[in-house]
Tab-separated table of C-alpha atoms in Angstrom:
chain	number	residue	atom	x	y	z
F	1	MET	CA	-46.073	-50.639	-27.290
F	2	ASN	CA	-43.213	-48.556	-28.890
F	3	PHE	CA	-40.899	-51.174	-28.114
F	4	ARG	CA	-37.527	-50.021	-28.752
F	5	ARG	CA	-34.219	-51.258	-27.825
F	6	LYS	CA	-30.294	-50.426	-28.578
F	7	PRO	CA	-28.464	-53.287	-27.451
F	8	TYR	CA	-25.193	-51.943	-27.623
F	9	LEU	CA	-26.795	-49.546	-24.748
F	10	THR	CA	-27.372	-52.878	-22.050
F	11	ALA	CA	-24.171	-54.656	-23.611
F	12	ALA	CA	-22.520	-51.090	-21.746
F	13	VAL	CA	-24.565	-51.730	-18.943
F	14	SER	CA	-24.244	-55.654	-18.095
F	15	ALA	CA	-20.139	-55.074	-18.317
F	16	VAL	CA	-20.218	-52.182	-15.735
F	17	LEU	CA	-22.887	-54.133	-13.768
F	18	THR	CA	-21.056	-57.504	-14.246
F	19	VAL	CA	-17.793	-56.741	-14.512
F	20	SER	CA	-17.870	-53.345	-11.710
F	21	LEU	CA	-20.516	-54.127	-9.685
F	22	LEU	CA	-20.446	-58.230	-8.606
F	23	ALA	CA	-16.669	-57.467	-9.144
F	24	GLY	CA	-16.538	-55.497	-6.258
F	25	CYS	CA	-14.051	-53.205	-7.899
F	26	GLY	CA	-16.257	-50.622	-9.638
F	27	SER	CA	-13.758	-48.293	-11.521
F	28	ASN	CA	-12.057	-44.920	-10.364
F	29	ASN	CA	-9.936	-45.245	-13.947
F	30	ALA	CA	-12.731	-44.428	-15.941
F	31	SER	CA	-12.312	-42.971	-19.266
F	32	GLU	CA	-15.750	-40.558	-18.485
F	33	GLY	CA	-15.622	-38.296	-22.085
F	34	SER	CA	-17.845	-36.103	-23.080
F	35	THR	CA	-20.860	-35.873	-20.530
F	36	ALA	CA	-22.845	-33.861	-23.064
F	37	SER	CA	-24.321	-36.578	-24.025
F	38	GLY	CA	-24.200	-38.862	-21.364
F	39	SER	CA	-23.855	-41.776	-24.412
F	40	PRO	CA	-21.652	-45.283	-23.134
F	41	ALA	CA	-20.060	-44.310	-26.368
F	42	ALA	CA	-18.396	-40.793	-25.150
F	43	ASN	CA	-18.318	-41.299	-21.440
F	44	GLY	CA	-16.375	-45.214	-21.839
F	45	ASP	CA	-17.235	-46.804	-18.416
F	46	LYS	CA	-19.270	-44.956	-16.492
F	47	PRO	CA	-22.281	-45.327	-19.520
F	48	PHE	CA	-24.735	-43.525	-17.891
F	49	LYS	CA	-22.675	-40.113	-17.004
F	50	GLY	CA	-24.623	-37.128	-16.504
F	51	LYS	CA	-28.087	-38.825	-16.227
F	52	THR	CA	-30.459	-39.567	-13.731
F	53	LEU	CA	-32.711	-41.843	-12.683
F	54	SER	CA	-36.493	-41.351	-11.106
F	55	VAL	CA	-37.422	-43.580	-9.304
F	56	TYR	CA	-40.715	-44.459	-6.913
F	57	ILE	CA	-40.321	-47.454	-4.388
F	58	GLY	CA	-42.690	-48.903	-2.052
F	59	SER	CA	-41.509	-48.708	1.690
F	60	ASN	CA	-40.640	-51.164	3.792
F	61	SER	CA	-37.102	-52.237	4.608
F	62	THR	CA	-36.726	-53.592	1.257
F	63	SER	CA	-36.781	-50.264	0.339
F	64	GLU	CA	-34.129	-48.656	2.668
F	65	TYR	CA	-31.461	-51.369	2.064
F	66	ILE	CA	-31.039	-50.571	-1.762
F	67	ARG	CA	-31.266	-47.326	-0.861
F	68	SER	CA	-27.831	-47.453	1.058
F	69	GLN	CA	-26.078	-49.076	-1.343
F	70	LEU	CA	-27.790	-46.750	-3.883
F	71	PRO	CA	-23.980	-45.083	-3.843
F	72	GLU	CA	-22.119	-47.826	-5.441
F	73	PHE	CA	-24.652	-48.147	-8.158
F	74	GLU	CA	-23.754	-44.070	-8.963
F	75	GLU	CA	-20.404	-44.353	-9.178
F	76	ALA	CA	-20.868	-47.443	-11.080
F	77	THR	CA	-22.864	-45.786	-13.667
F	78	GLY	CA	-22.564	-42.202	-14.088
F	79	MET	CA	-26.068	-41.542	-13.217
F	80	LYS	CA	-27.910	-40.106	-10.727
F	81	VAL	CA	-30.534	-41.155	-8.954
F	82	ASP	CA	-33.342	-39.883	-7.682
F	83	PHE	CA	-34.706	-42.231	-5.893
F	84	GLN	CA	-38.451	-41.457	-3.283
F	85	VAL	CA	-39.930	-43.361	-0.996
F	86	PHE	CA	-43.612	-43.753	-0.752
F	87	ALA	CA	-45.654	-45.755	1.903
F	88	ASN	CA	-48.365	-48.369	-0.329
F	89	GLU	CA	-51.404	-47.095	-0.937
F	90	GLN	CA	-50.106	-43.544	-1.473
F	91	LEU	CA	-47.323	-44.465	-4.568
F	92	SER	CA	-50.498	-46.461	-6.009
F	93	GLN	CA	-52.429	-43.517	-6.422
F	94	LYS	CA	-49.300	-40.956	-7.142
F	95	LEU	CA	-48.832	-43.423	-9.810
F	96	SER	CA	-52.373	-43.884	-11.355
F	97	VAL	CA	-52.394	-39.684	-11.672
F	98	GLN	CA	-48.790	-39.284	-13.299
F	99	MET	CA	-49.318	-42.834	-16.172
F	100	THR	CA	-52.681	-41.208	-16.303
F	101	ALA	CA	-51.677	-37.709	-16.850
F	102	GLY	CA	-48.881	-39.646	-19.228
F	103	SER	CA	-46.126	-38.654	-17.743
F	104	ALA	CA	-42.029	-39.787	-18.174
F	105	THR	CA	-41.337	-40.469	-14.495
F	106	PRO	CA	-41.645	-41.824	-12.904
F	107	ASP	CA	-38.874	-44.008	-15.023
F	108	VAL	CA	-38.763	-47.401	-12.382
F	109	PHE	CA	-41.397	-47.868	-9.735
F	110	THR	CA	-42.421	-50.539	-7.932
F	111	ILE	CA	-45.479	-52.366	-7.877
F	112	ARG	CA	-47.901	-54.538	-6.091
F	113	PRO	CA	-48.345	-57.351	-9.700
F	114	LEU	CA	-51.793	-59.201	-8.121
F	115	GLU	CA	-53.318	-56.042	-7.021
F	116	GLU	CA	-52.441	-53.779	-9.999
F	117	THR	CA	-50.781	-55.344	-13.032
F	118	LYS	CA	-54.774	-55.445	-14.838
F	119	LEU	CA	-54.856	-51.598	-14.405
F	120	PHE	CA	-51.592	-50.596	-15.255
F	121	GLU	CA	-51.290	-53.536	-17.765
F	122	LYS	CA	-54.540	-52.720	-19.119
F	123	ASN	CA	-54.117	-48.848	-19.786
F	124	GLY	CA	-50.730	-49.555	-21.643
F	125	TRP	CA	-48.655	-47.398	-18.726
F	126	LEU	CA	-46.388	-51.146	-18.067
F	127	GLN	CA	-43.003	-52.166	-20.002
F	128	PRO	CA	-43.206	-55.378	-20.775
F	129	LEU	CA	-39.512	-56.355	-20.462
F	130	ASN	CA	-39.270	-59.507	-21.589
F	131	ASP	CA	-36.803	-58.990	-24.385
F	132	TYR	CA	-34.753	-57.014	-21.975
F	133	ALA	CA	-34.811	-59.730	-19.471
F	134	SER	CA	-34.367	-62.343	-22.604
F	135	LYS	CA	-31.469	-61.414	-24.207
F	136	ASP	CA	-29.343	-60.388	-21.439
F	137	ALA	CA	-27.508	-63.828	-21.119
F	138	ALA	CA	-25.834	-62.709	-17.337
F	139	PHE	CA	-28.694	-61.551	-16.187
F	140	ASP	CA	-30.217	-65.168	-15.914
F	141	LEU	CA	-34.415	-64.602	-16.369
F	142	ALA	CA	-34.498	-68.812	-15.864
F	143	ASP	CA	-33.150	-68.160	-12.456
F	144	PHE	CA	-36.490	-66.713	-11.386
F	145	SER	CA	-39.309	-69.368	-10.493
F	146	GLU	CA	-41.518	-70.429	-12.893
F	147	SER	CA	-44.301	-69.262	-10.150
F	148	SER	CA	-42.541	-65.317	-9.507
F	149	LEU	CA	-42.861	-64.361	-12.464
F	150	SER	CA	-46.509	-65.393	-13.289
F	151	SER	CA	-46.903	-63.784	-10.503
F	152	ALA	CA	-45.639	-60.871	-12.884
F	153	THR	CA	-47.013	-61.201	-15.983
F	154	ALA	CA	-50.223	-60.083	-18.412
F	155	ASN	CA	-51.082	-61.670	-21.412
F	156	GLY	CA	-48.117	-62.683	-21.979
F	157	ASN	CA	-46.247	-59.585	-21.412
F	158	LEU	CA	-42.911	-59.585	-18.279
F	159	ILE	CA	-44.382	-56.670	-16.879
F	160	GLY	CA	-41.387	-56.710	-13.941
F	161	ILE	CA	-39.135	-58.325	-12.914
F	162	PRO	CA	-39.642	-59.952	-8.609
F	163	MET	CA	-38.629	-58.638	-5.724
F	164	LEU	CA	-40.173	-59.454	-3.013
F	165	THR	CA	-41.922	-63.145	-2.673
F	166	GLU	CA	-44.102	-65.078	-0.307
F	167	GLN	CA	-45.577	-68.322	-0.307
F	168	GLN	CA	-48.163	-69.657	2.337
F	169	ILE	CA	-46.727	-72.248	4.301
F	170	LEU	CA	-47.773	-73.760	8.202
F	171	TYR	CA	-46.358	-72.752	11.257
F	172	TYR	CA	-47.126	-75.203	13.868
F	173	ARG	CA	-45.825	-75.127	17.662
F	174	LYS	CA	-43.174	-77.862	18.241
F	175	ASP	CA	-43.611	-78.505	22.015
F	176	LEU	CA	-47.313	-79.243	21.627
F	177	LEU	CA	-46.976	-81.715	18.556
F	178	LYS	CA	-44.267	-83.601	20.591
F	179	GLU	CA	-46.355	-83.348	24.299
F	180	ALA	CA	-48.862	-85.533	22.504
F	181	GLY	CA	-46.878	-87.631	20.536
F	182	ILE	CA	-48.230	-86.104	16.708
F	183	GLU	CA	-46.687	-85.647	13.103
F	184	VAL	CA	-45.802	-82.863	11.214
F	185	PRO	CA	-49.507	-82.797	9.153
F	186	LYS	CA	-48.540	-83.429	5.394
F	187	THR	CA	-51.930	-83.695	4.509
F	188	LEU	CA	-55.000	-81.299	4.845
F	189	ASP	CA	-57.222	-84.028	6.729
F	190	GLU	CA	-54.126	-84.701	9.271
F	191	LEU	CA	-54.500	-81.130	10.561
F	192	LYS	CA	-58.240	-81.106	10.561
F	193	ALA	CA	-57.200	-84.301	13.412
F	194	ALA	CA	-54.183	-82.812	14.697
F	195	ALA	CA	-55.792	-79.372	15.252
F	196	GLU	CA	-58.883	-81.043	16.421
F	197	LYS	CA	-56.543	-83.023	19.182
F	198	LEU	CA	-54.738	-79.985	20.255
F	199	ASN	CA	-57.882	-77.565	20.838
F	200	ASP	CA	-58.387	-77.299	24.523
F	201	PRO	CA	-59.720	-74.201	24.958
F	202	ASP	CA	-59.874	-74.432	28.665
F	203	LYS	CA	-56.398	-74.469	28.887
F	204	GLY	CA	-56.015	-71.481	26.444
F	205	ILE	CA	-54.877	-73.141	23.324
F	206	TYR	CA	-56.763	-73.479	19.552
F	207	GLY	CA	-56.182	-76.357	17.859
F	208	PHE	CA	-55.745	-74.016	14.783
F	209	VAL	CA	-55.748	-69.830	13.671
F	210	ALA	CA	-55.779	-67.779	10.322
F	211	ARG	CA	-57.189	-65.195	8.959
F	212	GLY	CA	-60.880	-64.674	9.223
F	213	GLN	CA	-61.660	-60.966	7.911
F	214	LYS	CA	-63.749	-60.561	5.295
F	215	GLY	CA	-61.330	-59.293	3.043
F	216	ALA	CA	-57.941	-59.909	4.542
F	217	LEU	CA	-59.061	-64.210	4.431
F	218	VAL	CA	-59.204	-64.228	0.801
F	219	THR	CA	-55.320	-64.370	0.372
F	220	GLN	CA	-55.572	-67.120	2.655
F	221	LEU	CA	-57.854	-69.605	1.206
F	222	SER	CA	-56.594	-69.688	-2.005
F	223	SER	CA	-53.883	-72.579	-1.101
F	224	PHE	CA	-56.343	-74.762	0.562
F	225	VAL	CA	-57.976	-74.847	-3.111
F	226	PHE	CA	-55.731	-74.892	-5.420
F	227	SER	CA	-54.877	-77.541	-2.963
F	228	GLU	CA	-58.912	-79.335	-3.615
F	229	GLY	CA	-57.894	-78.563	-7.536
F	230	GLY	CA	-60.286	-75.245	-7.150
F	231	ASP	CA	-59.208	-71.863	-8.389
F	232	PHE	CA	-61.732	-68.456	-8.515
F	233	GLN	CA	-61.726	-68.278	-12.084
F	234	ASN	CA	-60.849	-70.106	-15.311
F	235	GLY	CA	-60.451	-67.612	-17.535
F	236	ASP	CA	-63.332	-64.923	-17.823
F	237	LYS	CA	-65.843	-67.808	-15.958
F	238	ALA	CA	-65.825	-67.720	-12.157
F	239	THR	CA	-65.884	-71.093	-10.303
F	240	LEU	CA	-67.181	-69.804	-6.856
F	241	ASN	CA	-69.746	-72.932	-6.753
F	242	THR	CA	-67.349	-75.493	-8.069
F	243	PRO	CA	-67.488	-78.669	-5.723
F	244	GLU	CA	-63.876	-78.071	-5.105
F	245	PHE	CA	-64.222	-74.108	-4.662
F	246	ILE	CA	-66.820	-76.053	-1.666
F	247	LYS	CA	-65.301	-77.868	-0.254
F	248	ALA	CA	-61.827	-75.955	0.552
F	249	SER	CA	-64.189	-73.770	1.987
F	250	ALA	CA	-66.405	-76.756	3.544
F	251	LEU	CA	-62.601	-77.356	5.454
F	252	TYR	CA	-61.787	-73.619	6.562
F	253	VAL	CA	-64.960	-72.780	7.873
F	254	ASP	CA	-64.604	-76.447	10.121
F	255	LEU	CA	-60.811	-75.604	11.597
F	256	LEU	CA	-62.045	-71.910	12.306
F	257	LYS	CA	-64.584	-72.602	13.615
F	258	ASN	CA	-64.497	-75.728	15.290
F	259	TYR	CA	-60.444	-74.891	16.682
F	260	GLY	CA	-60.321	-71.819	16.555
F	261	PRO	CA	-60.491	-68.689	19.085
F	262	PRO	CA	-63.101	-66.640	19.603
F	263	GLY	CA	-62.867	-63.829	17.387
F	264	VAL	CA	-61.539	-64.852	14.323
F	265	LEU	CA	-64.223	-63.405	12.173
F	266	ASN	CA	-61.627	-59.956	13.100
F	267	MET	CA	-58.088	-61.063	12.906
F	268	GLY	CA	-56.518	-60.675	9.682
F	269	TRP	CA	-52.927	-61.189	10.378
F	270	PRO	CA	-51.717	-59.450	12.794
F	271	GLN	CA	-54.411	-60.046	15.049
F	272	ALA	CA	-53.884	-64.289	14.286
F	273	MET	CA	-50.462	-64.065	14.323
F	274	GLY	CA	-50.738	-62.695	17.958
F	275	VAL	CA	-53.069	-65.742	18.743
F	276	PHE	CA	-49.855	-67.858	17.347
F	277	ALA	CA	-47.372	-66.232	19.084
F	278	GLN	CA	-49.033	-65.726	22.241
F	279	GLY	CA	-48.890	-70.008	22.074
F	280	LYS	CA	-52.580	-69.970	22.029
F	281	ALA	CA	-52.481	-71.617	19.028
F	282	ALA	CA	-50.936	-75.311	17.362
F	283	PHE	CA	-51.494	-74.176	14.355
F	284	PHE	CA	-50.381	-71.378	11.812
F	285	THR	CA	-51.256	-70.629	8.465
F	286	ASP	CA	-50.715	-67.435	6.646
F	287	THR	CA	-47.453	-65.977	4.205
F	288	SER	CA	-43.906	-67.146	4.865
F	289	THR	CA	-42.788	-63.079	5.454
F	290	VAL	CA	-44.519	-62.595	8.639
F	291	TYR	CA	-42.316	-65.735	10.238
F	292	PRO	CA	-39.480	-62.717	12.156
F	293	ASN	CA	-43.545	-61.900	14.225
F	294	ALA	CA	-43.144	-65.947	15.731
F	295	THR	CA	-39.363	-66.307	16.346
F	296	ASP	CA	-38.588	-62.800	17.473
F	297	PRO	CA	-38.541	-63.678	21.189
F	298	ASP	CA	-39.835	-59.633	21.590
F	299	LYS	CA	-42.467	-60.258	20.389
F	300	SER	CA	-43.448	-63.778	21.055
F	301	THR	CA	-43.315	-66.168	23.964
F	302	ILE	CA	-42.896	-69.324	21.823
F	303	ALA	CA	-39.970	-67.483	19.940
F	304	ASP	CA	-38.298	-71.515	20.309
F	305	GLN	CA	-40.672	-73.421	19.602
F	306	VAL	CA	-41.928	-72.750	16.448
F	307	GLY	CA	-41.761	-74.913	13.557
F	308	PHE	CA	-42.213	-74.827	9.571
F	309	ALA	CA	-44.064	-76.975	7.238
F	310	PRO	CA	-45.089	-76.940	3.676
F	311	PHE	CA	-48.691	-76.106	3.895
F	312	PRO	CA	-50.319	-79.407	3.261
F	313	SER	CA	-51.702	-81.453	0.830
F	314	GLY	CA	-55.481	-81.441	-0.257
F	315	SER	CA	-57.202	-83.926	-3.038
F	316	SER	CA	-55.148	-82.151	-5.408
F	317	GLY	CA	-51.620	-81.879	-3.920
F	318	ALA	CA	-50.046	-79.085	-2.066
F	319	LYS	CA	-50.478	-76.155	-3.621
F	320	PRO	CA	-49.491	-73.675	-1.357
F	321	TYR	CA	-48.884	-69.828	-3.709
F	322	ASN	CA	-45.958	-68.192	-4.202
F	323	ILE	CA	-46.568	-64.936	-5.084
F	324	THR	CA	-44.875	-61.421	-6.061
F	325	ALA	CA	-45.596	-58.901	-3.635
F	326	TRP	CA	-43.455	-56.812	-4.921
F	327	ALA	CA	-42.661	-56.229	-8.408
F	328	LEU	CA	-39.884	-53.744	-10.073
F	329	SER	CA	-41.427	-52.031	-13.711
F	330	MET	CA	-40.669	-49.946	-15.855
F	331	ASN	CA	-43.033	-47.091	-17.424
F	332	SER	CA	-43.890	-47.855	-21.053
F	333	GLN	CA	-43.497	-43.364	-20.999
F	334	SER	CA	-40.127	-43.463	-19.516
F	335	LYS	CA	-37.080	-41.420	-21.824
F	336	SER	CA	-34.557	-42.990	-20.522
F	337	LYS	CA	-35.414	-46.977	-21.191
F	338	ASP	CA	-31.853	-48.335	-21.000
F	339	GLU	CA	-30.819	-46.500	-17.623
F	340	ALA	CA	-33.952	-47.947	-16.510
F	341	TRP	CA	-33.250	-51.099	-17.355
F	342	ALA	CA	-30.026	-51.244	-15.467
F	343	PHE	CA	-30.872	-50.337	-12.401
F	344	ILE	CA	-33.382	-53.444	-12.347
F	345	GLN	CA	-30.331	-55.434	-13.561
F	346	TRP	CA	-28.956	-54.236	-10.132
F	347	VAL	CA	-31.557	-54.326	-7.560
F	348	THR	CA	-33.192	-57.715	-9.199
F	349	GLY	CA	-29.637	-59.000	-10.163
F	350	LYS	CA	-28.007	-62.189	-8.328
F	351	ASP	CA	-25.703	-59.911	-6.597
F	352	MET	CA	-28.472	-57.465	-5.041
F	353	VAL	CA	-31.122	-60.363	-3.797
F	354	LYS	CA	-28.291	-62.433	-2.309
F	355	LYS	CA	-27.527	-59.558	-0.036
F	356	LEU	CA	-31.613	-58.397	0.009
F	357	GLN	CA	-32.152	-61.327	1.462
F	358	LEU	CA	-29.364	-61.736	3.727
F	359	HIS	CA	-31.003	-58.777	5.351
F	360	GLY	CA	-33.834	-60.586	4.896
F	361	THR	CA	-35.510	-60.132	1.940
F	362	PRO	CA	-36.501	-63.145	0.246
F	363	GLY	CA	-36.347	-62.618	-3.482
F	364	ALA	CA	-37.393	-64.690	-6.511
F	365	ARG	CA	-34.102	-66.453	-7.331
F	366	THR	CA	-33.772	-69.991	-6.807
F	367	SER	CA	-30.033	-69.907	-6.868
F	368	VAL	CA	-29.876	-67.232	-4.238
F	369	TRP	CA	-32.384	-69.852	-2.177
F	370	ASN	CA	-29.715	-73.065	-3.009
F	371	ASP	CA	-27.688	-71.147	-1.854
F	372	PRO	CA	-25.871	-72.006	1.567
F	373	GLU	CA	-24.936	-68.009	2.577
F	374	GLY	CA	-28.113	-67.073	1.409
F	375	GLU	CA	-29.697	-69.152	4.739
F	376	ALA	CA	-27.866	-66.584	7.490
F	377	GLY	CA	-30.596	-64.668	7.650
F	378	PHE	CA	-33.548	-66.697	7.822
F	379	PRO	CA	-35.130	-69.138	11.147
F	380	GLN	CA	-33.488	-73.356	10.970
F	381	GLY	CA	-35.854	-75.318	9.028
F	382	TYR	CA	-37.319	-72.146	7.318
F	383	ILE	CA	-35.636	-71.891	3.808
F	384	PRO	CA	-36.309	-76.161	3.045
F	385	VAL	CA	-39.984	-75.352	3.512
F	386	ILE	CA	-39.425	-72.245	1.391
F	387	GLN	CA	-37.596	-74.907	-1.484
F	388	GLU	CA	-40.039	-77.166	-1.189
F	389	SER	CA	-43.015	-74.942	-1.090
F	390	VAL	CA	-41.869	-73.065	-4.699
F	391	LYS	CA	-41.511	-76.313	-5.935
F	392	THR	CA	-45.028	-76.783	-6.939
F	393	ALA	CA	-46.807	-73.977	-6.481
F	394	ILE	CA	-49.172	-71.369	-7.951
F	395	GLY	CA	-49.295	-67.998	-9.384
F	396	HIS	CA	-51.734	-65.734	-7.442
F	397	ASP	CA	-53.488	-66.041	-4.493
F	398	ARG	CA	-56.745	-63.761	-5.074
F	399	PRO	CA	-58.664	-63.173	-7.939
F	400	GLN	CA	-56.720	-61.901	-11.065
F	401	VAL	CA	-59.018	-59.267	-11.616
F	402	ILE	CA	-59.305	-55.338	-11.747
F	403	LYS	CA	-61.017	-54.420	-9.077
F	404	VAL	CA	-59.029	-57.249	-6.443
F	405	GLY	CA	-61.144	-55.261	-2.830
F	406	GLU	CA	-64.427	-55.941	-4.250
F	407	ALA	CA	-63.608	-59.610	-5.975
F	408	ARG	CA	-62.416	-60.290	-2.171
F	409	ASP	CA	-65.079	-58.912	-0.020
F	410	VAL	CA	-67.634	-61.313	-2.498
F	411	ILE	CA	-65.253	-64.035	-2.683
F	412	SER	CA	-64.780	-63.773	1.715
F	413	GLU	CA	-68.688	-63.524	2.221
F	414	ILE	CA	-68.579	-67.619	1.450
F	415	ILE	CA	-66.671	-68.186	3.956
F	416	ILE	CA	-68.333	-65.792	6.388
F	417	LYS	CA	-71.220	-67.156	6.243
F	418	GLY	CA	-69.757	-70.101	7.482
F	419	LEU	CA	-68.402	-69.117	10.578
F	420	VAL	CA	-71.963	-68.379	11.120
F	421	GLY	CA	-74.169	-70.998	10.480
F	422	GLU	CA	-75.698	-70.449	7.309
F	423	ASP	CA	-75.240	-73.091	4.201
F	424	ILE	CA	-71.335	-71.910	2.779
F	425	THR	CA	-72.964	-73.674	-0.659
F	426	ALA	CA	-75.688	-71.114	-0.794
F	427	ALA	CA	-73.603	-68.969	-0.375
F	428	ALA	CA	-70.892	-70.332	-2.621
F	429	GLU	CA	-73.845	-69.538	-5.443
F	430	LYS	CA	-74.633	-65.935	-4.953
F	431	ALA	CA	-70.863	-65.730	-4.858
F	432	ASN	CA	-70.135	-66.703	-7.376
F	433	VAL	CA	-73.534	-64.968	-9.408
F	434	GLU	CA	-72.316	-61.433	-7.937
F	435	PHE	CA	-68.357	-62.231	-9.121
F	436	GLN	CA	-69.165	-63.228	-12.779
F	437	LYS	CA	-71.202	-59.406	-12.916
F	438	ILE	CA	-67.178	-57.659	-12.063
F	439	ILE	CA	-65.639	-59.985	-14.314
F	440	ASP	CA	-68.425	-59.267	-17.158
F	441	ASN	CA	-67.973	-55.254	-16.261
F	442	GLU	CA	-64.590	-55.437	-16.478
F	443	LYS	CA	-64.872	-57.693	-19.502
F	444	ALA	CA	-66.715	-54.530	-21.296
F	445	LYS	CA	-65.240	-52.068	-20.871
């Protein structure tokens, strides 16, 4: 990587962003100077006046909020931002095409680290951000949770700054547990016992629901596996046939098969959440970010009875995933890297993360999670669960290979075979062989 940096530019940007933006006093008395060079020295407190930055970002409510705040950033820095929003798959395809061609644009873009890091990093498309972040004291990289940074790190290179994080948590029906005199499960054994006790199909109540759909189920299986001491792989060695992985898989199958609703094989998160939100399941485990579907009275019949709890402990403790779902990255071919860092710094700085969190976007900064004001955008009882989850979390929720989708299909076959009554151990042995082939093939290229 040709990694060069101009410290004086960062100092100027930091001054603009931390003084003008964070203090809310964007200057109207800028000493604008020459606009020809766009340099900080020439443009006073609008260090990038005359420059244009190209930004591609995935379509969601977060991107629209950032768009609404752009005038403030442009006023403070002097640069214009060409802000383009794409659907997720469209963005991934567009980036791949432009990066393959060696394009210098976009300068900044969002990536889904656990889906795209391996490919993008291997091809040298991502600018390492280690120096930008670690040498900028005002940015405070240490404020980000370790597991969120782990999700956005490859081969020691920080390839993106976390924007949106997700944790696997346990949702439950407060009324059902209270009526049955059951405490909120703290272990996986307690979860199974509670699901069994509350399972009453004749009354339309199932003890447990989660994803059972091919591919999709793997991310939710991951926290079961981690909490039993397993993982998908150990470096370049597939570990789907370990006792830990098989034990976790057997429990996941047991919960879905014996206490889940009919049709779980076709359930991704929307369908599984739908069962829970309609009051037909006592427990539901999935990502923390889908909670509005359970707590919004317009979408849920049990909105006032939804409880949140950390993912239960297995034999190796509670190890839910805490992953960076979206990160902001810099194009390694960008001709405007200091401008690009200024934008990344602004979006992922404490002030904007707090604003986004109030808007309902869960970020990765510990200080914001610990700030009482940061709780305003979330339901009661939700924040402590996230804070607890992050402490022992794992920074991935899927196999760490380039062909993530293919690997997820292979791994999910273990659960699907179990749900249709086949031997889980035999299925794990077969899946392990197939997953090892994927790892080996990628390593050989």
